[in-house]
Coordinates of C-alpha atoms and ligand atoms in Angstrom, one line a residue:
M45 CA 12.4 -7.9 33.9
T46 CA 11.4 -11.3 35.4
I47 CA 13.0 -14.5 34.2
L48 CA 9.6 -16.2 33.8
P49 CA 6.3 -14.7 32.6
D50 CA 3.3 -14.1 34.8
L51 CA 2.6 -17.5 36.5
S52 CA 0.4 -16.2 39.2
D53 CA -2.4 -18.6 38.3
L54 CA 0.0 -21.5 37.9
I55 CA 2.1 -23.8 40.0
I56 CA 5.7 -24.6 38.9
E57 CA 6.3 -28.3 39.2
Q58 CA 9.6 -28.7 37.6
V59 CA 12.4 -26.8 36.0
S60 CA 15.1 -28.5 33.8
V61 CA 18.0 -26.8 32.2
T62 CA 19.9 -28.5 29.3
N63 CA 20.5 -26.8 26.0
G64 CA 17.3 -24.9 26.8
V65 CA 15.1 -24.3 29.8
T66 CA 11.9 -26.2 30.3
V67 CA 9.4 -25.2 33.0
T68 CA 6.6 -27.6 33.8
V69 CA 3.5 -25.9 35.3
R70 CA -0.1 -26.6 36.1
A71 CA -3.1 -24.5 37.0
A72 CA -3.4 -23.6 40.7
S73 CA -7.2 -23.6 40.7
P74 CA -9.1 -26.9 40.7
T75 CA -11.9 -25.2 38.8
A76 CA -12.2 -23.2 35.6
C77 CA -14.7 -20.8 34.0
C78 CA -16.5 -21.9 30.9
P79 CA -15.6 -19.5 28.1
C80 CA -19.0 -19.8 26.6
C81 CA -21.5 -19.3 29.5
G82 CA -19.2 -18.3 32.3
T83 CA -20.2 -21.1 34.7
I84 CA -17.5 -22.2 37.1
C85 CA -16.9 -25.9 36.5
Q86 CA -14.9 -28.5 38.5
R87 CA -15.7 -31.9 36.8
V88 CA -12.5 -32.8 34.9
H89 CA -12.9 -34.5 31.5
S90 CA -9.2 -35.1 30.7
H91 CA -5.7 -33.7 30.7
S92 CA -3.3 -32.7 27.9
T93 CA 0.1 -30.9 27.7
R94 CA 0.4 -27.7 25.9
T95 CA 3.9 -26.4 25.0
L96 CA 4.5 -22.6 24.8
R97 CA 7.7 -20.8 23.8
D98 CA 8.7 -17.8 25.9
L99 CA 11.5 -15.2 25.8
P100 CA 15.0 -16.8 25.7
A101 CA 17.0 -16.9 29.0
S102 CA 20.7 -16.0 28.5
G103 CA 20.5 -17.1 24.9
R104 CA 18.8 -20.4 25.7
P105 CA 15.3 -21.2 24.4
V106 CA 12.6 -21.4 27.1
H107 CA 9.7 -23.8 26.8
L108 CA 6.7 -23.9 29.2
K109 CA 5.0 -27.2 29.4
V110 CA 1.5 -26.5 30.7
D111 CA -0.7 -29.3 32.1
V112 CA -4.1 -28.3 30.7
H113 CA -7.4 -29.6 32.2
R114 CA -10.4 -30.1 30.1
F115 CA -13.7 -29.7 32.0
F116 CA -17.3 -30.6 31.5
C117 CA -19.6 -27.6 31.4
Q118 CA -22.3 -28.2 34.0
E119 CA -24.7 -25.7 32.6
S120 CA -27.3 -27.7 30.7
T121 CA -28.3 -24.9 28.3
C122 CA -24.7 -24.2 27.3
R123 CA -23.7 -25.3 23.8
R124 CA -20.1 -26.1 25.0
K125 CA -20.1 -29.4 26.6
I126 CA -16.3 -29.7 27.1
F127 CA -13.8 -26.9 27.2
A128 CA -10.1 -26.5 28.0
E129 CA -9.0 -24.1 30.7
R130 CA -7.4 -20.9 29.6
F131 CA -4.6 -18.7 30.9
P132 CA -5.3 -15.2 29.8
S133 CA -2.4 -13.7 31.7
L134 CA 0.0 -16.1 29.9
T135 CA -1.2 -16.6 26.3
L136 CA -4.1 -16.6 24.0
P137 CA -6.1 -19.7 22.9
R138 CA -4.5 -21.9 20.2
V139 CA -1.3 -19.8 20.2
K140 CA 2.1 -21.4 20.8
F141 CA 3.9 -18.2 22.1
T142 CA 3.5 -16.4 25.4
L143 CA 2.1 -12.9 25.3
R144 CA 5.4 -11.3 26.1
L145 CA 7.1 -13.2 23.3
Q146 CA 4.4 -12.2 20.8
E147 CA 5.0 -8.6 21.9
A148 CA 8.7 -8.8 21.5
L149 CA 8.3 -10.3 18.0
R150 CA 5.8 -7.6 17.0
E151 CA 8.3 -4.9 18.1
M152 CA 11.0 -6.7 15.9
G153 CA 8.6 -6.6 13.0
F154 CA 7.9 -2.9 13.4
E155 CA 11.6 -2.1 13.5
L156 CA 13.0 -4.5 11.0
G157 CA 10.2 -6.1 9.0
G158 CA 9.6 -9.9 8.6
E159 CA 12.7 -11.2 7.0
A160 CA 15.3 -9.2 9.0
G161 CA 13.3 -9.6 12.2
A162 CA 13.3 -13.4 11.8
R163 CA 17.1 -13.4 11.0
L164 CA 17.9 -11.4 14.1
G165 CA 15.5 -13.5 16.2
K166 CA 17.2 -16.7 15.1
R167 CA 20.6 -15.4 16.3
L168 CA 19.0 -14.4 19.6
S169 CA 17.1 -17.7 20.1
Y170 CA 13.7 -16.1 19.4
P171 CA 11.4 -18.3 17.4
G172 CA 9.1 -17.0 14.7
S173 CA 9.2 -17.1 10.9
P174 CA 9.0 -13.9 8.7
D175 CA 5.3 -14.7 8.1
T176 CA 4.6 -15.1 11.8
I177 CA 6.3 -11.8 12.6
L178 CA 4.3 -10.0 9.9
R179 CA 1.1 -11.5 11.0
L180 CA 1.7 -10.2 14.6
V181 CA 2.4 -6.8 13.1
T182 CA -0.8 -6.7 11.1
Q183 CA -2.8 -8.0 14.1
D184 CA -1.7 -5.0 16.1
Q185 CA -4.5 -2.5 16.6
L186 CA -4.1 1.1 15.7
P187 CA -4.4 3.3 18.8
T188 CA -7.8 4.9 19.1
T189 CA -7.9 8.6 19.1
P190 CA -11.5 9.7 19.4
S191 CA -10.9 13.4 19.3
P192 CA -7.6 14.3 17.4
R193 CA -6.7 17.9 17.6
V194 CA -3.5 18.3 15.6
V195 CA -3.1 15.9 12.6
G196 CA -0.7 15.5 9.7
I197 CA -1.7 14.0 6.3
D198 CA 0.5 12.7 3.5
D199 CA 0.6 10.2 0.7
W200 CA 0.7 6.5 1.6
S201 CA 2.0 4.1 -1.1
W202 CA -0.1 0.9 -1.3
K203 CA 1.9 0.0 -4.4
R204 CA 4.7 2.4 -5.3
G205 CA 4.0 4.1 -8.6
L206 CA 0.6 2.5 -9.0
R207 CA -1.7 3.1 -6.1
Y208 CA -1.6 5.7 -3.4
G209 CA -3.7 6.3 -0.3
T210 CA -3.5 8.8 2.5
L211 CA -1.9 8.4 5.9
I212 CA -3.3 10.5 8.8
C213 CA -1.2 10.8 12.0
N214 CA -1.9 12.4 15.4
L215 CA 1.0 14.9 15.7
E216 CA 0.5 15.2 19.5
D217 CA 1.6 11.6 20.2
N218 CA 3.2 10.9 16.8
R219 CA 1.0 7.8 16.2
P220 CA -0.9 6.9 13.0
I221 CA -4.7 7.3 13.3
D222 CA -6.0 6.1 9.9
V223 CA -5.1 5.0 6.4
L224 CA -7.5 6.0 3.7
P225 CA -7.8 4.0 0.5
D226 CA -7.1 6.9 -1.8
R227 CA -6.2 10.6 -1.8
S228 CA -9.4 12.0 -3.4
V229 CA -11.0 15.2 -2.1
Q230 CA -14.2 13.3 -1.4
T231 CA -12.6 10.6 0.7
I232 CA -10.4 13.0 2.7
S233 CA -13.1 15.6 3.3
A234 CA -15.5 12.8 4.5
W235 CA -12.9 11.7 7.1
F236 CA -12.5 15.3 8.4
E237 CA -16.3 15.7 8.6
E238 CA -16.3 12.7 10.9
H239 CA -13.6 14.3 13.1
P240 CA -14.8 17.8 13.8
S241 CA -12.3 18.1 16.7
V242 CA -9.4 18.7 14.3
E243 CA -8.0 22.2 14.8
I244 CA -4.7 22.1 13.0
V245 CA -3.7 20.1 9.9
S246 CA -0.1 19.8 8.7
R247 CA 0.2 18.9 5.0
D248 CA 2.3 19.2 1.9
R249 CA 1.6 21.7 -0.9
S250 CA -0.9 19.5 -2.7
S251 CA -3.9 21.4 -4.0
E252 CA -6.0 18.3 -3.5
Y253 CA -5.3 18.1 0.2
A254 CA -5.9 21.8 0.6
A255 CA -9.3 21.5 -1.1
A256 CA -10.2 18.5 0.9
I257 CA -9.3 20.1 4.3
S258 CA -11.1 23.3 3.4
K259 CA -14.2 21.3 2.5
G260 CA -14.2 18.8 5.4
A261 CA -12.6 20.9 8.2
P262 CA -13.1 24.6 7.4
Q263 CA -12.5 25.4 11.0
A264 CA -8.9 23.9 10.9
L265 CA -5.7 25.9 10.4
Q266 CA -3.7 24.4 7.5
V267 CA 0.1 24.6 7.9
A268 CA 3.0 23.3 5.8
D269 CA 5.0 20.5 7.4
V270 CA 8.7 20.9 8.2
W271 CA 9.8 18.1 5.9
H272 CA 8.1 19.6 2.8
I273 CA 9.3 23.1 3.6
G274 CA 12.9 21.8 3.9
T275 CA 12.6 19.8 0.7
N276 CA 11.1 22.7 -1.3
L277 CA 13.7 25.1 0.1
S278 CA 16.5 22.7 -0.8
E279 CA 15.2 22.3 -4.4
S280 CA 14.8 26.1 -4.8
V281 CA 18.4 26.8 -3.5
Q282 CA 19.8 24.1 -5.9
T283 CA 18.0 25.7 -8.8
L284 CA 19.1 29.2 -7.9
L285 CA 22.8 28.1 -7.5
A286 CA 22.6 26.1 -10.8
R287 CA 21.2 29.2 -12.6
G288 CA 24.0 31.4 -11.1
L289 CA 26.7 29.0 -12.1
A290 CA 25.4 28.7 -15.6
E291 CA 25.3 32.5 -16.0
I292 CA 28.8 32.9 -14.7
R293 CA 30.1 30.3 -17.1
R294 CA 28.4 32.0 -20.0
G295 CA 29.8 35.4 -18.9
L296 CA 33.4 34.2 -18.7
Q297 CA 33.1 32.2 -21.9
I298 CA 35.4 29.5 -20.6
Q299 CA 33.9 26.7 -22.6
A300 CA 36.7 24.3 -23.4
T301 CA 34.9 23.1 -26.5
P302 CA 32.0 24.5 -28.5
E303 CA 28.6 23.3 -27.5
Q304 CA 27.5 20.3 -29.4
E305 CA 24.0 19.2 -29.9
P306 CA 23.4 15.7 -28.5
E307 CA 23.6 13.2 -31.3
E308 CA 20.5 11.3 -32.1
T309 CA 21.6 7.8 -32.9
E310 CA 18.3 7.1 -34.5
P311 CA 15.1 9.0 -35.2
V312 CA 12.7 9.2 -32.2
L313 CA 9.1 9.2 -32.9
E314 CA 7.3 12.3 -31.6
E315 CA 4.9 10.3 -29.4
E316 CA 7.9 8.5 -27.7
R317 CA 9.3 11.7 -26.4
R318 CA 8.8 12.6 -22.8
P319 CA 6.6 15.6 -21.9
A320 CA 8.2 19.0 -22.3
R321 CA 10.3 19.9 -19.3
S322 CA 9.4 22.9 -17.1
H323 CA 11.6 26.0 -16.8
S324 CA 12.8 24.9 -13.3
V325 CA 13.7 21.5 -14.5
K326 CA 15.7 23.0 -17.4
L327 CA 17.5 25.2 -14.9
A328 CA 18.3 22.2 -12.7
Q329 CA 19.7 20.3 -15.7
A330 CA 21.9 23.3 -16.6
G331 CA 23.2 23.3 -13.1
R332 CA 24.0 19.6 -13.1
R333 CA 25.8 20.0 -16.5
A334 CA 27.9 22.9 -15.1
Q335 CA 28.9 20.7 -12.1
K336 CA 29.8 17.8 -14.4
L337 CA 31.8 20.1 -16.7
D338 CA 33.7 21.4 -13.6
R339 CA 34.6 17.9 -12.6
Y340 CA 35.6 16.9 -16.2
E341 CA 37.9 19.9 -16.5
Q342 CA 39.4 19.1 -13.1
M343 CA 39.9 15.5 -14.2
V344 CA 41.6 16.5 -17.5
E345 CA 44.0 18.9 -15.6
L346 CA 45.0 16.2 -13.1
H347 CA 45.4 13.6 -15.9
Q348 CA 47.8 16.0 -17.7
Q349 CA 49.8 16.3 -14.5
G350 CA 50.2 12.5 -14.5
V351 CA 47.9 11.8 -11.5
K352 CA 46.7 8.2 -11.4
A353 CA 43.0 7.5 -12.1
A354 CA 42.3 6.3 -8.5
D355 CA 43.7 9.6 -7.1
I356 CA 41.8 11.6 -9.7
A357 CA 38.6 9.9 -8.7
S358 CA 39.2 10.7 -5.0
R359 CA 40.0 14.3 -5.6
A360 CA 37.2 15.0 -8.1
G361 CA 34.6 13.2 -6.2
I362 CA 33.7 10.7 -9.0
G363 CA 34.1 7.0 -9.5
E364 CA 37.2 5.5 -11.0
R365 CA 35.2 3.9 -13.8
T366 CA 33.8 7.3 -14.6
V367 CA 37.4 8.6 -14.9
H368 CA 38.3 5.9 -17.4
R369 CA 35.1 6.4 -19.3
W370 CA 35.6 10.2 -19.6
L371 CA 39.3 9.8 -20.5
A372 CA 38.2 7.6 -23.4
H373 CA 36.4 10.6 -24.9
D374 CA 38.2 13.4 -26.7
S375 CA 35.8 16.0 -25.5
F376 CA 33.3 16.6 -22.7
P377 CA 30.7 13.8 -22.8
E378 CA 27.3 15.4 -23.0
T379 CA 24.4 13.5 -21.3
R380 CA 22.2 12.0 -24.0
R381 CA 18.5 12.1 -23.6
R382 CA 17.3 8.7 -22.9
R383 CA 14.8 7.1 -25.2
R384 CA 11.9 5.2 -23.6
R385 CA 12.3 1.5 -24.0
P386 CA 9.7 -0.5 -26.0
S387 CA 7.1 -1.9 -23.6
L388 CA 5.0 -5.0 -23.8
I389 CA 1.9 -2.9 -23.5
D390 CA 2.6 -0.5 -26.3
P391 CA 0.0 -2.1 -28.6
I392 CA -2.8 -1.5 -26.0
R393 CA -1.4 1.8 -24.5
A394 CA -3.8 3.9 -26.4
L395 CA -6.7 1.9 -25.2
C396 CA -6.0 2.3 -21.5
D397 CA -5.8 5.2 -19.2
L398 CA -2.4 5.8 -17.7
T399 CA -3.0 4.2 -14.4
M400 CA -4.4 1.1 -15.9
A401 CA -1.5 1.0 -18.4
R402 CA 1.0 1.1 -15.5
R403 CA -0.8 -1.6 -13.7
V404 CA -0.9 -3.9 -16.7
S405 CA 2.8 -3.2 -17.2
Y406 CA 3.5 -4.2 -13.6
W407 CA 1.5 -7.4 -14.0
L408 CA 3.2 -8.3 -17.2
T409 CA 6.6 -7.7 -15.7
A410 CA 5.8 -9.9 -12.7
L411 CA 4.5 -12.6 -15.1
S412 CA 7.5 -12.4 -17.3
R413 CA 9.7 -13.1 -14.2
T414 CA 7.8 -16.2 -13.2
H415 CA 6.8 -17.5 -16.7
S416 CA 9.4 -16.1 -18.9
P417 CA 9.5 -19.1 -21.2
R418 CA 5.9 -18.5 -22.2
L419 CA 6.3 -14.8 -23.0
Ligands
LIG1085 ZN1 -20.7 -23.4 29.4

């Protein structure tokens, strides 16, 4: 790593070190190339000083003061009469950061995002606001992969819970290739038709993706990705264990108190109830209830032995507030089914499709935060 950026086309005239480092430079060549017509020009119009920020040196900010010549373009047919000389190895036109500083900030943005990147940069004497860092990230070009062979596709959230697209990655170099606006069969199959080089596609178990790949890339082998296999396996094992635990409890009949139906504090309208739960969801609920009952019984036993609440929480693997709350009950506190809260869009819910209703709900929530006195 060099202390200074590439100054091969420049001459260093002065270096001053105070709280920061300032390097004064000027162009080595007396001529410059017109950016419009390419004519090499030497008639100087004027001078100006351009200040660039560079990577910090030992925690000190580094400034480059560049003496910039402005030239007359000598080509009579050129529409640019005057132009400022450029330094393509150092920076871009009308940018106040050197190329290598822009690259460093872009990497910060990719790793940390705008706000956290700017906070870290400030501590390390890197300039750049959160917006600047995000702009550098969005300006970065996706790598071009003309003939991808092994790709992976999955959901991409444009707005979580509201709008989803599809992210396509090249699995041979683990880089993104494209982001599609939605996850419809038509859009995805069209993409695969434009990329006939694809031989293997890794995907989740979505029937939409399966249909799109079969339509757009019938030659490709479809495989399940490792993450979804692991997730599905984990969910299946949890369900199996929950079912086994529930059956053991029923067989041993060790219920401390008779089962009680959850109390309904007030009547719930039929249309407010959630959709009926599937068999697997009910099994998972039974498993969670059995685990909770285990902890409750363990807590009661420890409490009767005189163990303090903090120690009970530590041994039973629950929070201390939960211990106090459960002790306040005379019996096992069953989980009540939650009622959906009234929403601002209830009056128009029947008029909208579900996606639009969620979008309206989002807008109204955002509006109510900024204009709450009006709503
Ligand atoms: Zn010109």
